[in-house]
Short mmCIF file of C-alpha atoms and ligand atoms in Angstrom, two decimals:
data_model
loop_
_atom_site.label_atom_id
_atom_site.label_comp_id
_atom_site.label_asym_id
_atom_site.label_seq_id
_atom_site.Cartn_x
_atom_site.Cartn_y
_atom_site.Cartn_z
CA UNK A 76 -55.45 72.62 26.88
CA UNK A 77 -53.84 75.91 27.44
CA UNK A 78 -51.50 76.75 24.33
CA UNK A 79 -48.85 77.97 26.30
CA UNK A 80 -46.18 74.72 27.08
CA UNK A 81 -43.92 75.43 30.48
CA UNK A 82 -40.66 75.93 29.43
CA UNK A 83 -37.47 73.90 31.37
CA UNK A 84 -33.87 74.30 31.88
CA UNK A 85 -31.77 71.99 32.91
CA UNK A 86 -28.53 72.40 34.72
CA UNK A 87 -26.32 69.42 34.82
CA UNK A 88 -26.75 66.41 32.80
CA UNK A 89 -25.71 63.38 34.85
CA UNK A 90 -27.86 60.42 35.16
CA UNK A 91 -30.59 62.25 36.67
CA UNK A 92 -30.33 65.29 33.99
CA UNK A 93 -30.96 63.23 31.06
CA UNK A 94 -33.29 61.01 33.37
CA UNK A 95 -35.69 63.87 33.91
CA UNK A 96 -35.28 64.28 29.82
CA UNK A 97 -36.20 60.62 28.68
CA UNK A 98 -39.54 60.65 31.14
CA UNK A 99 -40.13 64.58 29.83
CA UNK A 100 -39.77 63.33 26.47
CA UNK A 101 -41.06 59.45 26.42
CA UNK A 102 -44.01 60.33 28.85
CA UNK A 103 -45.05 63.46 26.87
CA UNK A 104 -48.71 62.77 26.34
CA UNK A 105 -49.59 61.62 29.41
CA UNK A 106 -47.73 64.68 31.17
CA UNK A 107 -49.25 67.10 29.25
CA UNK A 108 -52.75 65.42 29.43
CA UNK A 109 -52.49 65.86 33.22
CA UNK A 110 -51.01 69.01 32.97
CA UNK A 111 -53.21 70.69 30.78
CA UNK A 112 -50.23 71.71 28.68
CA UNK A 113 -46.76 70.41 27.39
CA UNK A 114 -44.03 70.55 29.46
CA UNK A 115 -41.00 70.91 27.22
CA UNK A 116 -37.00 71.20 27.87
CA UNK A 117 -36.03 74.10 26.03
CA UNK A 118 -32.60 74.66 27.62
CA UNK A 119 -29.08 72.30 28.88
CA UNK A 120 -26.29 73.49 30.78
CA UNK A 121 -23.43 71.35 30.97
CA UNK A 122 -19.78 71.52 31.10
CA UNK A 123 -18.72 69.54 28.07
CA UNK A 124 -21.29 70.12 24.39
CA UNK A 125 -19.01 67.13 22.34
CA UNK A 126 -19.63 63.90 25.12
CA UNK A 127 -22.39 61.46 23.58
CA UNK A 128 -25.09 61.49 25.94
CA UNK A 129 -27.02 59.22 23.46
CA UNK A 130 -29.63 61.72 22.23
CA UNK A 131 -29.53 65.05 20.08
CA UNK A 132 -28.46 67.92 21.59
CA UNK A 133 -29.14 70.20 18.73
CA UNK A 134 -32.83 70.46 20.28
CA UNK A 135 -32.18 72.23 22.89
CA UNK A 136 -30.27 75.92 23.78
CA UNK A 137 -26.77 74.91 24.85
CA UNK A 138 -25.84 77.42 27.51
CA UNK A 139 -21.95 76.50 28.86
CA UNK A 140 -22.56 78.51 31.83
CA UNK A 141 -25.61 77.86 34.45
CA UNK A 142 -25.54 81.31 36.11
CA UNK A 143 -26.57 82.13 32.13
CA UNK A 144 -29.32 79.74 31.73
CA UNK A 145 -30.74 81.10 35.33
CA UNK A 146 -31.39 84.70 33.12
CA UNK A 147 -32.88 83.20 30.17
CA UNK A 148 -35.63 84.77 29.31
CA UNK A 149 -37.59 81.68 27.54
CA UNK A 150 -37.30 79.69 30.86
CA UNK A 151 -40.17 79.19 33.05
CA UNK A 152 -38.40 76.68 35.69
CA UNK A 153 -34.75 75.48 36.14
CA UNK A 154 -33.51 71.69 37.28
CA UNK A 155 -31.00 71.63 39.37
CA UNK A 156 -28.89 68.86 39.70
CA UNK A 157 -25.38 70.12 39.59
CA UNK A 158 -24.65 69.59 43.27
CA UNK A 159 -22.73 70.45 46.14
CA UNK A 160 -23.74 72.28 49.05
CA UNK A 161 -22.04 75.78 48.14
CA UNK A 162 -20.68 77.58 44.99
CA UNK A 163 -22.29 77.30 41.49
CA UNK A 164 -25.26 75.55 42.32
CA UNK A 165 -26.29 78.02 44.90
CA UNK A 166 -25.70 80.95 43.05
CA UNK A 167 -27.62 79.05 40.42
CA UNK A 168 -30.60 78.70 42.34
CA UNK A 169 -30.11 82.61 43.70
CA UNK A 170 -30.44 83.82 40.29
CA UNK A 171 -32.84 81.55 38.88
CA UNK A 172 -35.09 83.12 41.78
CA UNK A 173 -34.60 86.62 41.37
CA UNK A 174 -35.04 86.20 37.13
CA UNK A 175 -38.45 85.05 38.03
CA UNK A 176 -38.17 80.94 37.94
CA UNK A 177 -39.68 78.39 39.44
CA UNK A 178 -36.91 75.62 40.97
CA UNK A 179 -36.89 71.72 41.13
CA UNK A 180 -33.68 70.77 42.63
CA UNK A 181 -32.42 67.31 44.15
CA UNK A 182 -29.66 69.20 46.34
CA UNK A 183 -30.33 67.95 49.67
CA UNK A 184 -26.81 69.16 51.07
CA UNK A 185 -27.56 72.53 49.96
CA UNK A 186 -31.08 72.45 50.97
CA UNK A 187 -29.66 71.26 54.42
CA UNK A 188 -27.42 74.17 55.09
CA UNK A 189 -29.09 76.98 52.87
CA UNK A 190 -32.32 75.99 52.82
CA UNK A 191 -33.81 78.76 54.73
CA UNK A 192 -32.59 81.53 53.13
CA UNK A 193 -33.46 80.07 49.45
CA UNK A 194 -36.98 79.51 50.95
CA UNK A 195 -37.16 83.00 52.05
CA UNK A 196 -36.56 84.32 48.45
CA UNK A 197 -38.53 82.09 46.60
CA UNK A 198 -41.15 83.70 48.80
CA UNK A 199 -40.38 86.98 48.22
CA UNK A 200 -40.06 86.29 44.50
CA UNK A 201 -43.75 84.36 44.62
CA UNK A 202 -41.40 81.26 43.10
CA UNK A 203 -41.63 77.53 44.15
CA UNK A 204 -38.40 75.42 45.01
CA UNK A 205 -39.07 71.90 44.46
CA UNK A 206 -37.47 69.42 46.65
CA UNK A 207 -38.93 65.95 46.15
CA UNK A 208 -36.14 64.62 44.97
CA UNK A 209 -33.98 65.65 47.46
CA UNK A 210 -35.27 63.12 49.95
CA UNK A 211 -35.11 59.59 49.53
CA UNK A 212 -35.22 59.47 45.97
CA UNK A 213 -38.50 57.75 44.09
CA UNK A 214 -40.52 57.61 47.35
CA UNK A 215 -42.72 60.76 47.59
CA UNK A 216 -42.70 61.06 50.79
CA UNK A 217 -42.40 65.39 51.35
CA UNK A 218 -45.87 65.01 49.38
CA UNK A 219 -46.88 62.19 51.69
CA UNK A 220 -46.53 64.29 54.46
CA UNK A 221 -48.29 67.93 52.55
CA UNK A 222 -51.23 65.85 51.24
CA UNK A 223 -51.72 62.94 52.69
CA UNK A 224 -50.76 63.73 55.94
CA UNK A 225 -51.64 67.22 56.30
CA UNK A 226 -54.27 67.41 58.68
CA UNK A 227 -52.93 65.32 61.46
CA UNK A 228 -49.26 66.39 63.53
CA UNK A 229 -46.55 63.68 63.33
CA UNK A 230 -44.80 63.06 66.27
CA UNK A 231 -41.92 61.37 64.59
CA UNK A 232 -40.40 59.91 61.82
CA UNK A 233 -37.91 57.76 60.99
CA UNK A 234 -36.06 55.96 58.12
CA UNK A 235 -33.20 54.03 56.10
CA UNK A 236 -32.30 57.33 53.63
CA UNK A 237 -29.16 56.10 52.25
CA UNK A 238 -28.91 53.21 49.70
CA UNK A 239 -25.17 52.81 49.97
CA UNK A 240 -25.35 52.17 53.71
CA UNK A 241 -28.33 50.01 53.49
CA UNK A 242 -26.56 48.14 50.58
CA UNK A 243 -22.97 47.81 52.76
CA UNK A 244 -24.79 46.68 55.76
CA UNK A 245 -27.12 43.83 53.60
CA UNK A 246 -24.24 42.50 51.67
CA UNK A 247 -21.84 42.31 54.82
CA UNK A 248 -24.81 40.24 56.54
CA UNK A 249 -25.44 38.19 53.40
CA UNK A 250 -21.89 36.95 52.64
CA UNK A 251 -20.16 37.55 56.12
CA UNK A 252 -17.49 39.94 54.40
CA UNK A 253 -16.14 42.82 55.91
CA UNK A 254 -17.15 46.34 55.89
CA UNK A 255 -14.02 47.44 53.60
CA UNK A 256 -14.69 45.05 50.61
CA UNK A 257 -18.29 45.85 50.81
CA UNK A 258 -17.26 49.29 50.21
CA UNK A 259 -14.91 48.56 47.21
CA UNK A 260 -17.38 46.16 45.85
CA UNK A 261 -20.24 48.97 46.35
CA UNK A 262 -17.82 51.44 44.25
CA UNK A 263 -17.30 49.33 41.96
CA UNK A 264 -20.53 48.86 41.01
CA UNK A 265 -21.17 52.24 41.17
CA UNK A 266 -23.29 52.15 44.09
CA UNK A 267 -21.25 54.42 46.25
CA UNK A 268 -19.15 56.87 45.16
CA UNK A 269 -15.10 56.89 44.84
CA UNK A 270 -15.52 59.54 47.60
CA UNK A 271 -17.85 57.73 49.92
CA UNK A 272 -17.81 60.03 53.12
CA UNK A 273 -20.72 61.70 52.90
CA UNK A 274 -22.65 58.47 52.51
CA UNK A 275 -20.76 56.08 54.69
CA UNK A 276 -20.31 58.40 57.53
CA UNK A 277 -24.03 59.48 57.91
CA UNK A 278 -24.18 62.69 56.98
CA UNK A 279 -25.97 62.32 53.16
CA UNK A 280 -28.47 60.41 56.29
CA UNK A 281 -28.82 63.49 57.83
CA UNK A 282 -29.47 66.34 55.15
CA UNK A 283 -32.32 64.64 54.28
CA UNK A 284 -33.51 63.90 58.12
CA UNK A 285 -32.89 67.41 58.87
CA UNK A 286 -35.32 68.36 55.37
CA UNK A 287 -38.10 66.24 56.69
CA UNK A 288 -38.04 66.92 60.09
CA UNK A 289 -38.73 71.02 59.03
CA UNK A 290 -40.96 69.74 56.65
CA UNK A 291 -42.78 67.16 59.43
CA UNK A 292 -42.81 69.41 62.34
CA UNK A 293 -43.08 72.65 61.27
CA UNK A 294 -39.64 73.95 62.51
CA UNK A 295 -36.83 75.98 60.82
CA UNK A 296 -34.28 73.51 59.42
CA UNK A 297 -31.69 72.49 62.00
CA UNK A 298 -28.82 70.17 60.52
CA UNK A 299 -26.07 71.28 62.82
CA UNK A 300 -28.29 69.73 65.44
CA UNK A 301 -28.42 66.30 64.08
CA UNK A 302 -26.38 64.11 66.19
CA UNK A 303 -24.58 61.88 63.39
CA UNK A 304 -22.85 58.70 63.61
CA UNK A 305 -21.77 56.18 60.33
CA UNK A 306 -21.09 52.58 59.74
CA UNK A 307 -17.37 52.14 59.66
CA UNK A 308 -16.98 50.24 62.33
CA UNK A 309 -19.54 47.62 62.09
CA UNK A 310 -17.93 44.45 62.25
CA UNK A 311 -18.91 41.13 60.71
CA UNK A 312 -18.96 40.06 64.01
CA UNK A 313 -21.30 42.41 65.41
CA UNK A 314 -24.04 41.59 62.24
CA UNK A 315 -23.87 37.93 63.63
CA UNK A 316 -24.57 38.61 67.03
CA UNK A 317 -27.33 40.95 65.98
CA UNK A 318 -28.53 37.99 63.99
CA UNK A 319 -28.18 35.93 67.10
CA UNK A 320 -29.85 38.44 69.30
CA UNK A 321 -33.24 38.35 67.03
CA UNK A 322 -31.94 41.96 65.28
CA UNK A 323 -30.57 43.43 62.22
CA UNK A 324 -28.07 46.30 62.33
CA UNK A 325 -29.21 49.83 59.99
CA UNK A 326 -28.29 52.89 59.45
CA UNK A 327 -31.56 54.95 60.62
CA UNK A 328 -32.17 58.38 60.68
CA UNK A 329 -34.86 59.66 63.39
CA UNK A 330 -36.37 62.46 64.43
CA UNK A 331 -38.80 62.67 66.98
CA UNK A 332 -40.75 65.28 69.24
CA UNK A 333 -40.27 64.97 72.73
CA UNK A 334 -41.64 66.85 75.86
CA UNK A 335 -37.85 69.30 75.84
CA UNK A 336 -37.29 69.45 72.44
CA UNK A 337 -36.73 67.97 68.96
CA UNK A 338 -34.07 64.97 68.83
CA UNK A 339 -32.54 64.39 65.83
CA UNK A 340 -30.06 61.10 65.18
CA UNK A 341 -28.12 59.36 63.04
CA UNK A 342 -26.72 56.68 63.61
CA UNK A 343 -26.23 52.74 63.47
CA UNK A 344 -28.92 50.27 65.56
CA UNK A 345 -30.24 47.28 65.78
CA UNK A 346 -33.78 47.22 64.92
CA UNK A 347 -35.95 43.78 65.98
CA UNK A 348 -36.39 41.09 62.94
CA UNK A 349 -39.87 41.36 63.59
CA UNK A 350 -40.24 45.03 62.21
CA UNK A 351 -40.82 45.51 58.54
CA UNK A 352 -38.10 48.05 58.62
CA UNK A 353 -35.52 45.60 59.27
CA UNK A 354 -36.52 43.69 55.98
CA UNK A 355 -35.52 46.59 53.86
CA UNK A 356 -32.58 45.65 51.84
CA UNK A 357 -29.71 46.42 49.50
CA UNK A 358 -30.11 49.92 48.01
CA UNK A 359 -33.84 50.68 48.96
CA UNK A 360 -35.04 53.17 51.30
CA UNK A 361 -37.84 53.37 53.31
CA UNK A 362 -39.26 56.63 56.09
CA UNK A 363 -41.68 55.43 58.82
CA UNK A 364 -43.90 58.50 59.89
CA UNK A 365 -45.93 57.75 63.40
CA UNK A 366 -48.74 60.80 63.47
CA UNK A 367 -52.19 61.24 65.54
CA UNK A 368 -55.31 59.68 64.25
CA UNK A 369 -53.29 57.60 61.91
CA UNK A 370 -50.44 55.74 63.37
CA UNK A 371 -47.80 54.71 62.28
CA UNK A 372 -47.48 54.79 57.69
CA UNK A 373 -44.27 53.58 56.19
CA UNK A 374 -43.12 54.48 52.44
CA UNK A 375 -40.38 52.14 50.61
CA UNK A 376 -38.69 52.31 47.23
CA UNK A 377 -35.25 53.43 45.45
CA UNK A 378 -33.25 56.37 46.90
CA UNK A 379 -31.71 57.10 44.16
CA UNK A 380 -30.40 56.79 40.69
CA UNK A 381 -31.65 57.97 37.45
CA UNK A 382 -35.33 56.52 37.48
CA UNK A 383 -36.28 57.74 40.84
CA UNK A 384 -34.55 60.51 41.20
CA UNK A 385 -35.68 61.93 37.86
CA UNK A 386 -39.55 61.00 38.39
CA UNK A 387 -39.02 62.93 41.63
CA UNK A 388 -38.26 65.81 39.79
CA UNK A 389 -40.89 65.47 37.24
CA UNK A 390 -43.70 65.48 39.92
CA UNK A 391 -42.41 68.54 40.81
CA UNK A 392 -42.31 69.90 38.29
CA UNK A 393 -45.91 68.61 36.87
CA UNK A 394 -46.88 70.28 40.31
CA UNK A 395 -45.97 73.83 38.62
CA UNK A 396 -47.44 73.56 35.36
CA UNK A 397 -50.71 73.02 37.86
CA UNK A 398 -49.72 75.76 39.79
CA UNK A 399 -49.41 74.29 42.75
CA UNK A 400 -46.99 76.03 44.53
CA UNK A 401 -46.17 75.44 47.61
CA UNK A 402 -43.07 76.59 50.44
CA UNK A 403 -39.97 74.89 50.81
CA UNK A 404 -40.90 73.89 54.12
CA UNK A 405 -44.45 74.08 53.98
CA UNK A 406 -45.17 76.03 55.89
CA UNK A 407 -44.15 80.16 55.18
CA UNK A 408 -40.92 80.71 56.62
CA UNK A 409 -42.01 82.99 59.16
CA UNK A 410 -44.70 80.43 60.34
CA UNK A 411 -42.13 77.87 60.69
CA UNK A 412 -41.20 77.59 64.72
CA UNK A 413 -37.26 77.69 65.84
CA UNK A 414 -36.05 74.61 66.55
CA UNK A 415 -35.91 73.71 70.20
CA UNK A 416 -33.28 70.97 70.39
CA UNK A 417 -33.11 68.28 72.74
CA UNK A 418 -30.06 67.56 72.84
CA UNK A 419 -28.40 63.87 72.53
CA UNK A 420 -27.35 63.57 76.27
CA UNK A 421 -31.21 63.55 77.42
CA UNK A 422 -31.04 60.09 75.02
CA UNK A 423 -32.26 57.38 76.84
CA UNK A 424 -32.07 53.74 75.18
CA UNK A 425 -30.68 50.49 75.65
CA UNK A 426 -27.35 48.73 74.00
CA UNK A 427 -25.45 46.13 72.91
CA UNK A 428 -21.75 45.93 73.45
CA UNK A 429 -18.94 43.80 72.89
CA UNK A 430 -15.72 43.11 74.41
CA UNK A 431 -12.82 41.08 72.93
CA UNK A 432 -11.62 39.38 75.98
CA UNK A 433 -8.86 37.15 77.36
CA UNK A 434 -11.28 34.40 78.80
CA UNK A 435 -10.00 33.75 82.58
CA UNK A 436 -11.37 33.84 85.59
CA UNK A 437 -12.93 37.31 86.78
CA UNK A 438 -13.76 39.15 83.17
CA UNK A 439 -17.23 38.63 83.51
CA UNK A 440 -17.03 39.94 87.48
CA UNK A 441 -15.11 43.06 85.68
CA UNK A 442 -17.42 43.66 83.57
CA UNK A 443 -20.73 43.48 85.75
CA UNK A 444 -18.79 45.80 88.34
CA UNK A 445 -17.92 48.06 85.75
CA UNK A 446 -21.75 48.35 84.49
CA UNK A 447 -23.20 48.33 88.18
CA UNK A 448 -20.68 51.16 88.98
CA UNK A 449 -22.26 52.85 86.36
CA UNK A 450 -25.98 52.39 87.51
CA UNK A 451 -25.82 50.71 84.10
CA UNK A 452 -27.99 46.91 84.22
CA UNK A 453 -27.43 44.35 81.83
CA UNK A 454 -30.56 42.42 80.33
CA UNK A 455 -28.89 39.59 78.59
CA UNK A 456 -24.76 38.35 78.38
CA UNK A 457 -23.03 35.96 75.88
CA UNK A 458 -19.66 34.39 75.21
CA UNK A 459 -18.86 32.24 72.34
CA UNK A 460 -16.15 30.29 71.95
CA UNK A 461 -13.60 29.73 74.34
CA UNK A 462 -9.52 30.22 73.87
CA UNK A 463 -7.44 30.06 76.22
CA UNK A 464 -4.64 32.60 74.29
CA UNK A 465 -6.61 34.18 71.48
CA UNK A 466 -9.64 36.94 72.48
CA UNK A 467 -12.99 36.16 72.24
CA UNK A 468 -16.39 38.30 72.09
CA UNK A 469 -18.26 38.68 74.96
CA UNK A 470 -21.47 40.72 74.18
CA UNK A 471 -24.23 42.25 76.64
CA UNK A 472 -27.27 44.25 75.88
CA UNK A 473 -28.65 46.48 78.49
CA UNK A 474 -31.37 47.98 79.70
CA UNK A 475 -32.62 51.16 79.04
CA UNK A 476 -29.94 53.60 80.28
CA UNK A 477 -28.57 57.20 78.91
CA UNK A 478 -25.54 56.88 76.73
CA UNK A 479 -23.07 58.99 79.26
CA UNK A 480 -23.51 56.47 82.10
CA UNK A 481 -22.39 53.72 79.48
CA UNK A 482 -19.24 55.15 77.94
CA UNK A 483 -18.48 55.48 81.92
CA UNK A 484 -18.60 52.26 82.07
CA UNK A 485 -17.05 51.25 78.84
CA UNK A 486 -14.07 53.53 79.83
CA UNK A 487 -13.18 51.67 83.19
CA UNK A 488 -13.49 48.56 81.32
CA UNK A 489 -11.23 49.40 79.17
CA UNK A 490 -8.73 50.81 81.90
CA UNK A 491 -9.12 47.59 83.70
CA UNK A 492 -7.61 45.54 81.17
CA UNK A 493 -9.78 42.79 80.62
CA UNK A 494 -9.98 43.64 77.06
CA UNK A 495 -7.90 43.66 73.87
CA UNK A 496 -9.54 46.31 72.40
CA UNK A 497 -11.89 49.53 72.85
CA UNK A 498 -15.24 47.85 73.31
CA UNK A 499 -17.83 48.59 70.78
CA UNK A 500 -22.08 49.42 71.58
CA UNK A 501 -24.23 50.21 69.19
CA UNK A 502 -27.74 51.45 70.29
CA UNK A 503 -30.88 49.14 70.28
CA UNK A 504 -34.38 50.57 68.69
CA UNK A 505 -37.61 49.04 69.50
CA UNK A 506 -39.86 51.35 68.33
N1 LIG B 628 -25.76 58.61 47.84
C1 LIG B 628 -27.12 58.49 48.24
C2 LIG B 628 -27.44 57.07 48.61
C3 LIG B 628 -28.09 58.91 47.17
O1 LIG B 628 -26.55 56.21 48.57
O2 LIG B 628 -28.58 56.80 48.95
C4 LIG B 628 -28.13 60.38 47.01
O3 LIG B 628 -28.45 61.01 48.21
#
């Protein structure tokens, strides 16, 4: 065992901060047994020395500023997990770099935006940046795709990346409720945050889609190019028909290679019962990768919290004592190909939609003229319930069609009106 223990700092100390501390600390033999030397925290930055995080603080070098911990001398690799996408934790991991540190860091917003240019300096500094835990928490799946997958090209990938949505969307099918005490509930239990936009709107979703599609294809990082949708307007009634309709509705992020590009979405769909993917609930995650020679491999676990999150981190960072370094991406930076986009209007897929209708004569005629108008064909129609002055839900699902000749169609059904609201789709997945 070499006598010379890798020395960490730490720079916020949330759940996942003192997370990466207890396994550092409680799994210390087994950890330095497989690292061939002890891995010790030797230095905290945090904004407030007096709160009682439940353990003694006096170990470690207290340093009230990050940007100073990133200089220490005595550190060999910084933890990141102050977050946010810009400002302190960038600079952070700027410095860090250029005072000779390795970095583990569970920023996915910043690695979404800035990723490239970090990657470039770690480079040039011959420094690692760690990002395991950026991506769906617990599940390793950016090492699933450099090990075990290394020798074979995926083709695409795809995956529930956000346990708040998943959790929102399993609840409101559970118990029937709406999507806005879902949401409370969810806060309140500390499952999303008090501000949930990032999460709820699909764009937490696609940081880390945008990370693994670099990662997966070989491509410089492309987030502006996701095409993002979220889950506020799921309706109660829309899980039930999905349920009716042999689907369940999730939040999926996908990124696939097709013959003009690389298409990356967010967004809500209904997936088939029949695909495991459908059966994974509440706050887990799961990534599907479909690759030559192997098919199709699927990953599940926690997203997040202090558990996952934390071992995420300590893999990486048992990965440095080993010296295993290895790019951000991959692949070096200037390996890794631009990304040619294809953008969402070569989409081709089919839908459901629903109309809140007046039910008289003719709505149905309306509709199909609408769709037909449209070169838009419908595979299956339902109505339930029947009220003579109250709406009621008529829903179709088409076949497969691009998503401009639909909102045509939606539009002059709307103008017509036949409806009581702005009809809703939502796209349909088979894989
Ligand atoms: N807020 C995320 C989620 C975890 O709900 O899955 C961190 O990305």
């Amino acid at each position: 065992m070499s006598n010379t223990p890798l020395k960490i700092g730490i720079a916020g100390l949330g759940t996942v901060g003192i997370g990466v501390i207890k396994i550092l600390s409680e799994q210390s033999s087994i950890i330095s047994a497989r690292c061939g030397r002890e891995v010790n925290v030797v230095a905290i930055s945090a904004q407030d020395h007096t709160k009682e995080r439940g353990f003694d603080l006096s170990n470690y070098v207290w340093h009230s500023d990050p940007l100073a911990m990133a200089t220490n001398e005595n550190i060999d690799v910084v933890v990141e997990v102050i977050g946010g996408s810009s400002g302190v934790a960038k600079d952070f991991i700027e410095i860090a770099i250029k005072n000779q540190k390795h970095v583990v860091t569970a920023n996915k917003a910043l690695i979404a935006g800035a990723g490239l240019d970090l990657a470039r300096s770690a480079e040039l500094a011959g420094k690692t940046i760690g990002i395991e835990a950026a991506v769906a928490g617990g599940i390793p799946i950016v090492k699933a795709i450099r090990e075990g997958l290394s020798g074979i090209g995926i083709h695409q990938l795809f995956g529930i990346l956000n346990g708040t949505c998943n959790y929102i969307l399993s609840e409101m099918r559970e118990t029937g409720r709406d999507f806005d005490e879902v949401l409370r509930e969810a806060q309140d239990l500390g499952y999303a945050e008090a501000d949930p936009t990032f999460d709820i709107d699909g764009i937490d979703t696609a940081h880390k889609l945008a990370i693994l599609s670099s990662i997966a294809f070989g491509c410089e990082i492309n987030f502006e190019s996701v095409h993002v949708e979220g889950i506020r307007h799921i309706s109660p009634l829309d899980i039930q028909f999905a349920k009716d309709l042999g689907y369940r509705i999730k939040l999926l992020g996908m990124a696939k290679k097709t013959k003009i590009g690389i298409q990356q979405r967010v967004h809500p769909c209904m997936v088939p019962i029949s695909t495991p993917i459908a059966h994974v609930e509440g706050v887990y995650n799961a990534v599907v990768t479909e690759g030559s020679f192997v098919g199709q491999t699927m990953y599940e676990g926690r997203g997040a919290g202090e558990g996952p999150t934390a071992t995420a981190i300590v893999a990486d960072i048992i990965d440095i004592a080993l010296a295993r370094n290895t790019n951000l991406f991959l692949l070096p930076t200037d390996k890794l190909e631009k990304m040619h986009v294809a953008p969402m209007s070569s989409y081709r897929g089919s839908y459901y939609a629903r109309f809140m209708v007046i039910d008289k004569t003719g709505v149905f005629a309306t509709i199909a003229n609408a769709l037909n108008d449209n070169g838009v064909s419908m595979e299956s129609v339902l109505q339930r319930g029947r009220s003579e002055s109250e709406a009621v839900p008529v829903v179709l699902t088409t076949h497969e069609t691009d998503e401009a000749s639909l909102i045509r169609a939606l539009e002059a059904i709307e103008r017509s009106k036949v409806v009581v609201e702005p009809p809703r789709f939502i796209k349909i997945e088979s894989f």
